[in-house]
Coordinates of C-alpha atoms in Angstrom, one line a residue:
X259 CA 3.9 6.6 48.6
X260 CA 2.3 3.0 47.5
X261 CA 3.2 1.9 50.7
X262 CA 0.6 4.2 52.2
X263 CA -2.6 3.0 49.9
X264 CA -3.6 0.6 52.3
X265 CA -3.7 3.0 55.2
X266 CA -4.9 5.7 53.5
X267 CA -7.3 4.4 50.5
X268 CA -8.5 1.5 52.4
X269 CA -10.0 0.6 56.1
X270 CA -8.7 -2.7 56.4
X271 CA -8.3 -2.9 60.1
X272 CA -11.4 -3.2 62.5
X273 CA -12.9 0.3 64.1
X274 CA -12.2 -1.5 67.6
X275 CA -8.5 -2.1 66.2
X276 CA -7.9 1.3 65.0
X277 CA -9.2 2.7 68.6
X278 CA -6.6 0.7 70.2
X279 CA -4.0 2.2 68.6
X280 CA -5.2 5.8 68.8
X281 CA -5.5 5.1 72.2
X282 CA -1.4 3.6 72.7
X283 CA -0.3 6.6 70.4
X284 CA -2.5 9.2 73.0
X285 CA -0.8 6.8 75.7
X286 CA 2.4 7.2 74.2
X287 CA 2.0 11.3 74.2
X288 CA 0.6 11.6 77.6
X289 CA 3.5 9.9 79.4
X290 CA 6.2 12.2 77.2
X291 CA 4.0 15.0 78.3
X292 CA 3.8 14.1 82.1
X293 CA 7.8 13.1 82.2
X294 CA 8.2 16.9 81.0
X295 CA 6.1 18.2 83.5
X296 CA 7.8 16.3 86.0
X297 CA 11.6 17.6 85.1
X298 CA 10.2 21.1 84.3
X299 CA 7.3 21.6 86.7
X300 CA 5.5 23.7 83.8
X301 CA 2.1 22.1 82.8
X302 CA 1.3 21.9 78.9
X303 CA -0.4 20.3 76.5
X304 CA 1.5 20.5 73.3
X305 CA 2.8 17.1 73.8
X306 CA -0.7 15.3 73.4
X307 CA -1.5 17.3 70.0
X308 CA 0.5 15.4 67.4
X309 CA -1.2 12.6 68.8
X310 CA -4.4 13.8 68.0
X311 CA -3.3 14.8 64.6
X312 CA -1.3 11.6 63.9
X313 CA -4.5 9.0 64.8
X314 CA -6.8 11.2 62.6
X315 CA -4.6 11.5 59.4
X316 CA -3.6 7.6 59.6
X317 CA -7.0 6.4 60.5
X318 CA -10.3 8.3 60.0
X319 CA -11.8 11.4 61.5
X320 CA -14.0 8.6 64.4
X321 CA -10.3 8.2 65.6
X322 CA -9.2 12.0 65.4
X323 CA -12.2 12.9 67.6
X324 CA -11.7 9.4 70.0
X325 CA -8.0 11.0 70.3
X326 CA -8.7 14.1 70.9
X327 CA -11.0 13.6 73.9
X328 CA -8.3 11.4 75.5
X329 CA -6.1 14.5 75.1
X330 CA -8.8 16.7 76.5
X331 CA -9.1 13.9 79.7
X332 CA -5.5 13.9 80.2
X333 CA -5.2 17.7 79.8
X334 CA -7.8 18.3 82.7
X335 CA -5.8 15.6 84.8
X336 CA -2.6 17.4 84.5
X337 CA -3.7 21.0 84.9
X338 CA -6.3 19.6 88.0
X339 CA -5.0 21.8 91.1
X340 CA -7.4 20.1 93.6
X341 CA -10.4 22.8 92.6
X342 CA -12.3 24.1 89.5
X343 CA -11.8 26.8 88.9
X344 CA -12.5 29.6 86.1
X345 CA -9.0 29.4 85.2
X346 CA -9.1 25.4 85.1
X347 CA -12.7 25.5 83.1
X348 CA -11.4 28.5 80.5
X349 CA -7.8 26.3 79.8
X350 CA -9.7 23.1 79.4
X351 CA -12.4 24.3 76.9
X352 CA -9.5 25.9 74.9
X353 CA -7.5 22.8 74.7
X354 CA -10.7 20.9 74.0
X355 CA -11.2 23.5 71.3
X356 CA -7.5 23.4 69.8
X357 CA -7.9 19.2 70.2
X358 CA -11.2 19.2 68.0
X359 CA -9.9 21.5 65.4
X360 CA -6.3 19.6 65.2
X361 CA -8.7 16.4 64.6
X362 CA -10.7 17.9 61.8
X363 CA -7.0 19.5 60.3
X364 CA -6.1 16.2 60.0
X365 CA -9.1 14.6 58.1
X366 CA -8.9 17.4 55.8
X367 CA -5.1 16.4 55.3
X368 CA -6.2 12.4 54.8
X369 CA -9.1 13.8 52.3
X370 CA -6.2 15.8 50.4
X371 CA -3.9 12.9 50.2
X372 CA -6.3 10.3 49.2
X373 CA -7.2 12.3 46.6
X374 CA -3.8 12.9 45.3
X375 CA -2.7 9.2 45.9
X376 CA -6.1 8.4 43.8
X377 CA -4.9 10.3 41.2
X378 CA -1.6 9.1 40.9
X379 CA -2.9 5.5 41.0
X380 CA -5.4 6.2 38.2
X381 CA -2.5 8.1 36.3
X382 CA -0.1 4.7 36.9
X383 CA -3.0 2.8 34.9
X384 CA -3.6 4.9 32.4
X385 CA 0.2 4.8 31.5
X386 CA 0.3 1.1 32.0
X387 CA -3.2 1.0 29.9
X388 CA -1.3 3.4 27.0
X389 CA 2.3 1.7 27.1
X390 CA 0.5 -2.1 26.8
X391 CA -1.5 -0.5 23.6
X392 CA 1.3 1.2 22.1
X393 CA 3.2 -2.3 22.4
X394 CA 0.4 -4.1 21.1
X395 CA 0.1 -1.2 17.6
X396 CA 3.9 -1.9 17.3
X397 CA 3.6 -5.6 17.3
X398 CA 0.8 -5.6 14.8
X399 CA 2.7 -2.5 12.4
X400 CA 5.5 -5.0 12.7
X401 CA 3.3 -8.3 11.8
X402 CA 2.0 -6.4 8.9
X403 CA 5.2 -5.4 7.5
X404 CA 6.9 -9.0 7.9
X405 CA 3.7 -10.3 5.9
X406 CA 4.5 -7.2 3.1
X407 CA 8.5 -8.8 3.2
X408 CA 6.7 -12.0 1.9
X409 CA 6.1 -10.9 -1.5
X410 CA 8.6 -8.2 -2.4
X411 CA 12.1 -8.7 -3.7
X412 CA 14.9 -10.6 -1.8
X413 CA 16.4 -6.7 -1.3
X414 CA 12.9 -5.3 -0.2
X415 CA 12.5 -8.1 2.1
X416 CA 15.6 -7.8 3.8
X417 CA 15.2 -3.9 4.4
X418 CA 11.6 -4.8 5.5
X419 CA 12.5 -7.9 7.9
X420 CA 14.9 -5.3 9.3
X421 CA 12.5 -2.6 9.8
X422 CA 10.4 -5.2 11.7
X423 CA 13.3 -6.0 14.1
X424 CA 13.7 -2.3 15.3
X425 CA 10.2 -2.2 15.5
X426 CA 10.2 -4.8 17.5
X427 CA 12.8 -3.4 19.9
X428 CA 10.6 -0.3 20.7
X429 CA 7.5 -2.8 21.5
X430 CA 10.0 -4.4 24.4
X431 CA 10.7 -1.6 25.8
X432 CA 6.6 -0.9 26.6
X433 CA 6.5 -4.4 27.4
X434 CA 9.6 -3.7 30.4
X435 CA 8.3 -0.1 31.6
X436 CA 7.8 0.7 34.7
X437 CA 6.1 4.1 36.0
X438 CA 6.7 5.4 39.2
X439 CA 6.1 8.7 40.5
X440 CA 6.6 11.0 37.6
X441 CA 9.0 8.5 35.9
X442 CA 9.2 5.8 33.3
X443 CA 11.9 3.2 33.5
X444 CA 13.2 0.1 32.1
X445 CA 14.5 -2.6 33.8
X446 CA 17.8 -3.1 31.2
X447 CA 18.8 -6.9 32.8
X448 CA 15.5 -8.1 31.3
X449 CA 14.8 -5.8 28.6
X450 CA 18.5 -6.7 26.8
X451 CA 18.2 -10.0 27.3
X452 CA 14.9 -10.0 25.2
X453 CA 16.5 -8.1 22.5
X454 CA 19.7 -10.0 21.6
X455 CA 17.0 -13.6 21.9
X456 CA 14.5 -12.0 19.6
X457 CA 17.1 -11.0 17.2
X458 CA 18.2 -14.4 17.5
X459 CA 15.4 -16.1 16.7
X460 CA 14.4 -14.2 14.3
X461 CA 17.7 -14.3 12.2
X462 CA 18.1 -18.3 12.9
X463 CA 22.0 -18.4 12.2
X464 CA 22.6 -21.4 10.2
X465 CA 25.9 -22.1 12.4
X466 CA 26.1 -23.2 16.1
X467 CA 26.5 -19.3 17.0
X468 CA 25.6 -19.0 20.7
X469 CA 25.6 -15.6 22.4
X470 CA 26.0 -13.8 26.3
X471 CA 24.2 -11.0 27.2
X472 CA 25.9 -10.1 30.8
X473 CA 24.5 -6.7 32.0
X474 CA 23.5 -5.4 35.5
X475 CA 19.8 -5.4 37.3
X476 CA 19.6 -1.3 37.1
X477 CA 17.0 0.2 35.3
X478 CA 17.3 3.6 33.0
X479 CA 14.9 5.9 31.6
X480 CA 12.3 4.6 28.6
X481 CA 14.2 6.9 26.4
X482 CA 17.7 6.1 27.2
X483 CA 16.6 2.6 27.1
X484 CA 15.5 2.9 23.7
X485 CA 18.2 4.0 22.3
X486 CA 20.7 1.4 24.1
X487 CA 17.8 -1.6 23.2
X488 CA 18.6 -0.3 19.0
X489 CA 22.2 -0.6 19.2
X490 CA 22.7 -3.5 20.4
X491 CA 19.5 -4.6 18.0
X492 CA 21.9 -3.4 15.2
X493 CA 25.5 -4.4 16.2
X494 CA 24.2 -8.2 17.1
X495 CA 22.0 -8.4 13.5
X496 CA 25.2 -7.2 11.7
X497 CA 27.1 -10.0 13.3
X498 CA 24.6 -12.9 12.5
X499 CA 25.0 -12.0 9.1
X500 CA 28.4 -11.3 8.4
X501 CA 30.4 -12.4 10.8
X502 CA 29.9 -16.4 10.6
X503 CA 29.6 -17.2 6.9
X504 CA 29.3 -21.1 5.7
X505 CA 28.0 -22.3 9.1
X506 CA 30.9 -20.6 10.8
X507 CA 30.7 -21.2 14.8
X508 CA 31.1 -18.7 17.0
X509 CA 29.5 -16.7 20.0
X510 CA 28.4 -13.2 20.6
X511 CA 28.7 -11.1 23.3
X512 CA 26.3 -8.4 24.7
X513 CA 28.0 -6.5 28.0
X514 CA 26.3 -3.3 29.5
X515 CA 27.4 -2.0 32.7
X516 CA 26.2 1.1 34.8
X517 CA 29.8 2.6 36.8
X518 CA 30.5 6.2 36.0
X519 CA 28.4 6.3 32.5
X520 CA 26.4 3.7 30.6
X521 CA 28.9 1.3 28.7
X522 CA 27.9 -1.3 26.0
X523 CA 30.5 -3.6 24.6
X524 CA 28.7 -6.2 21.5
X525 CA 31.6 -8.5 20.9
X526 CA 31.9 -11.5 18.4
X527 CA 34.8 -13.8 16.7
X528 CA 33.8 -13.7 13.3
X529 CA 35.7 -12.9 10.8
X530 CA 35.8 -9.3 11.9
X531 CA 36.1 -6.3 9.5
X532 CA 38.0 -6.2 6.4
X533 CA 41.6 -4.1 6.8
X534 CA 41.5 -0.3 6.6
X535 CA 37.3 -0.4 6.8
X536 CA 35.2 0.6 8.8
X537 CA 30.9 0.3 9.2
X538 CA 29.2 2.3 6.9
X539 CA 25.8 0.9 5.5
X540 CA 22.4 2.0 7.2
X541 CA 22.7 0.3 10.3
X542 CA 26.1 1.6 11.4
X543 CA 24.8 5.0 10.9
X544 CA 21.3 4.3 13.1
X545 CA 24.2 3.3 15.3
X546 CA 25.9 6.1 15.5
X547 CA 22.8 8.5 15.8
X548 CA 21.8 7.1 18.7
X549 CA 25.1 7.2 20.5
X550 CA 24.8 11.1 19.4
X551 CA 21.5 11.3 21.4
X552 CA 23.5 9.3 24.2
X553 CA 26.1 12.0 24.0
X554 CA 28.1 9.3 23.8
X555 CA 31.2 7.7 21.8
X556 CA 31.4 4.9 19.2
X557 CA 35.1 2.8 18.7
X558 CA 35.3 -0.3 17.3
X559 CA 38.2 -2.9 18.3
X560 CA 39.6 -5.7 16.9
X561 CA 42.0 -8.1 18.0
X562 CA 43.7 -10.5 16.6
X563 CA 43.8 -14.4 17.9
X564 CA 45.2 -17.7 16.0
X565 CA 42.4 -18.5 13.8
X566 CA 40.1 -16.0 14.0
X567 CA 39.7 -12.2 14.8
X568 CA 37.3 -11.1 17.7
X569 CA 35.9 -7.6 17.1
X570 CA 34.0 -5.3 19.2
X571 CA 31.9 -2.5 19.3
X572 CA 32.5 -0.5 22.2
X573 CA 30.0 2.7 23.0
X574 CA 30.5 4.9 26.1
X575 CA 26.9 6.7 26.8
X576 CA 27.0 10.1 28.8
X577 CA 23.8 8.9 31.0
X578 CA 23.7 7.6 34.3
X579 CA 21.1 6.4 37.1
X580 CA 17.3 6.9 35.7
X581 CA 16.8 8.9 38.9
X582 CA 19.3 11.9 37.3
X583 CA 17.5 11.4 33.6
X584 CA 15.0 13.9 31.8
X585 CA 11.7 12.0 30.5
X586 CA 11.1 12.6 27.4
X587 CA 8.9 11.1 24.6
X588 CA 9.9 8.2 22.7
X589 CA 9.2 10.1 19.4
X590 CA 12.1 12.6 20.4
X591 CA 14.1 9.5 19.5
X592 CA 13.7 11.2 15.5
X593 CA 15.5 14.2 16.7
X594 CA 19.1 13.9 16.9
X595 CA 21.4 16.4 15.7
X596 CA 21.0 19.2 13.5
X597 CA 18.5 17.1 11.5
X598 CA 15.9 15.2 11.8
X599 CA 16.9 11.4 12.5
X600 CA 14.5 9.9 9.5
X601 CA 15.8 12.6 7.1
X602 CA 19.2 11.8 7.8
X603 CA 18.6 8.2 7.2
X604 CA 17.1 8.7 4.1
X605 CA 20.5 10.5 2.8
X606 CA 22.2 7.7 4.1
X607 CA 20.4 5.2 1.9
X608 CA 23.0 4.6 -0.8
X609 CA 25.9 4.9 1.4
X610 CA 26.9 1.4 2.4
X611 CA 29.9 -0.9 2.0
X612 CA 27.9 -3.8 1.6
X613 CA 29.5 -7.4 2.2
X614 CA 33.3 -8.1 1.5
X615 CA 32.8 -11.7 -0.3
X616 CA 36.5 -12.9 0.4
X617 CA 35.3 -14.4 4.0
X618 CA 38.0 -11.4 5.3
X619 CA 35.8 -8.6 6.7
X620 CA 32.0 -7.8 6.6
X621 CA 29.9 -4.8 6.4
X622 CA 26.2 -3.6 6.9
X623 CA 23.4 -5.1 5.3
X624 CA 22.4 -2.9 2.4
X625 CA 18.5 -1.8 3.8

């Protein structure tokens, strides 16, 4: 439909342009209605009325009524039998009738779909208007809490500089929407790529840790979006901080592909988990909530190579193309499962593993 603004909401082209080409569309109906004649030998006029009706919805009701009398002239030269008559005279005025009122149908069609393509114009920038203030709330809630991490224990400030970081996430995704039609999609090539760099920078790993992020240019719903963006926020933060200890090198990989379902992979080789453990602390279990509201399933891999242990989280979403997806608001995010998302959290406080100190496995960060 944005292709049609400039036809429809503005007059660009000249009123001598726009008469031309009412004139080559009547043109273009009067010799399809003549050939007809010709091979049939039945006069008519029907031909010459979608004409009429196409010149006055694309242009303006000056070029309905310009078409219309060309379809009126070309309707009396057709149905002329050498004599006017009262047959001839009666026809004519008819047509010239039916032409008029097909014109005027099709200004009040133009009036109706400017006014709906206004609307949904004005309703794009009021999203865009809402989505680039929500970002900007987040960014500030987020500033304000990173200043609050500044004075509080080393404990409190972790959990806070942590809070911060998803916070962050749910900014970028305003910051990559895109709303069209009725729909509200992220671009996830871009909007992963600023995730995993922001984590980044924001944890500054002390070793030469590089990372990958390879992921297809598809786009998926704000919602689904979301939840992928906080995964991979919390899989990638639990590996710069436990998977390279003492300035450990390494490299982390970030891979999200689109074929039947949605399928993110965050690989490292750290250290990798300790033996017979398995994720528990806060994060892992944010993790795990979302891939519930993904409908999806959580397996983590690990494999063993001379000198050090690659592991991987590996989570296969049931969502596909955002054209197939239900909108929904992003605070439907805090309602996954039987219970609410922030009240099963809050259970899961005290429920961590913590950090195995003998350099032979890792855990979640106790927030």
């Amino acid at each position: 439909m944005n292709r049609l603004y400039p036809l429809v909401l503005e007059h660009s082209l000249p009123v001598v342009v726009r008469y031309g080409i009412s004139a080559c569309i009547m043109l273009v109906c009067a010799v399809l209605q003549m050939a007809l004649q010709m091979q049939t030998g039945a006069p008519g006029y029907f031909l010459l009325l979608p004409g009429v009706f196409l010149s006055g919805l694309i242009f303006d009701r000056g070029s309905g009524i310009f078409a219309a009398a060309i379809a009126v002239a070309v309707g009396a030269y057709v149905s002329y039998a050498g004599s006017v008559g009262l047959d001839f005279l009666a026809t004519n005025s008819l047509f010239a009738i039916t032409a008029a009122g097909t014109a005027m149908v099709a200004e009040f069609q133009r009036a109706e779909l400017r006014r709906v393509m206004l609307a949904d114009k004005t309703k794009a920038v009021l999203l865009q208007e809402m989505a680039h203030r929500t970002k900007n709330n987040l960014a500030i809630l987020g500033g304000m809490i990173r200043l609050e991490a500044r004075h509080g224990s080393p404990e409190l400030a972790s959990a806070l500089e942590a809070t911060a970081r998803r916070l962050q996430v749910m900014a970028e995704v305003y910051d990559h929407l895109s709303v069209k039609q009725d729909s509200r999609s992220v671009n996830m090539r871009y909007f992963l790529n600023d995730v995993v760099e922001k984590v980044f920078q924001s944890l500054a790993p002390s070793g030469p840790v590089a990372f990958q992020v390879v992921c297809g240019d598809f786009f998926l719903q704000h919602n689904h979006a979301l939840a992928i963006g906080m995964i991979a926020n919390e899989l990638v933060t639990n590996s710069l901080k436990y998977a390279f200890p003492d300035e450990r090198a390494g490299h982390v990989t970030v891979t999200l592909s689109n074929a039947d379902k949605i399928e993110l992979s965050v690989s490292d080789n750290g250290v990798g988990l300790a033996d017979g453990t398995a994720p528990g602390g806060l994060g892992s279990r944010i993790v795990q909530l979302l891939t519930q509201q993904l409908e999806g399933e959580l397996t983590y891999e690990r494999q063993e190579i001379p000198d050090y242990a690659s592991e991987c989280a590996h989570i296969l979403a049931n969502c596909e193309a955002c054209s197939e997806m239900r909108v929904t608001a992003v605070s439907q995010l805090l309602n996954v499962g039987p219970a609410p998302l922030r009240e099963q959290l809050r259970a899961s406080e005290q429920s961590y593993d913590g950090y195995h100190g003998e350099q032979t496995g890792r855990g979640d960060a106790p927030a």
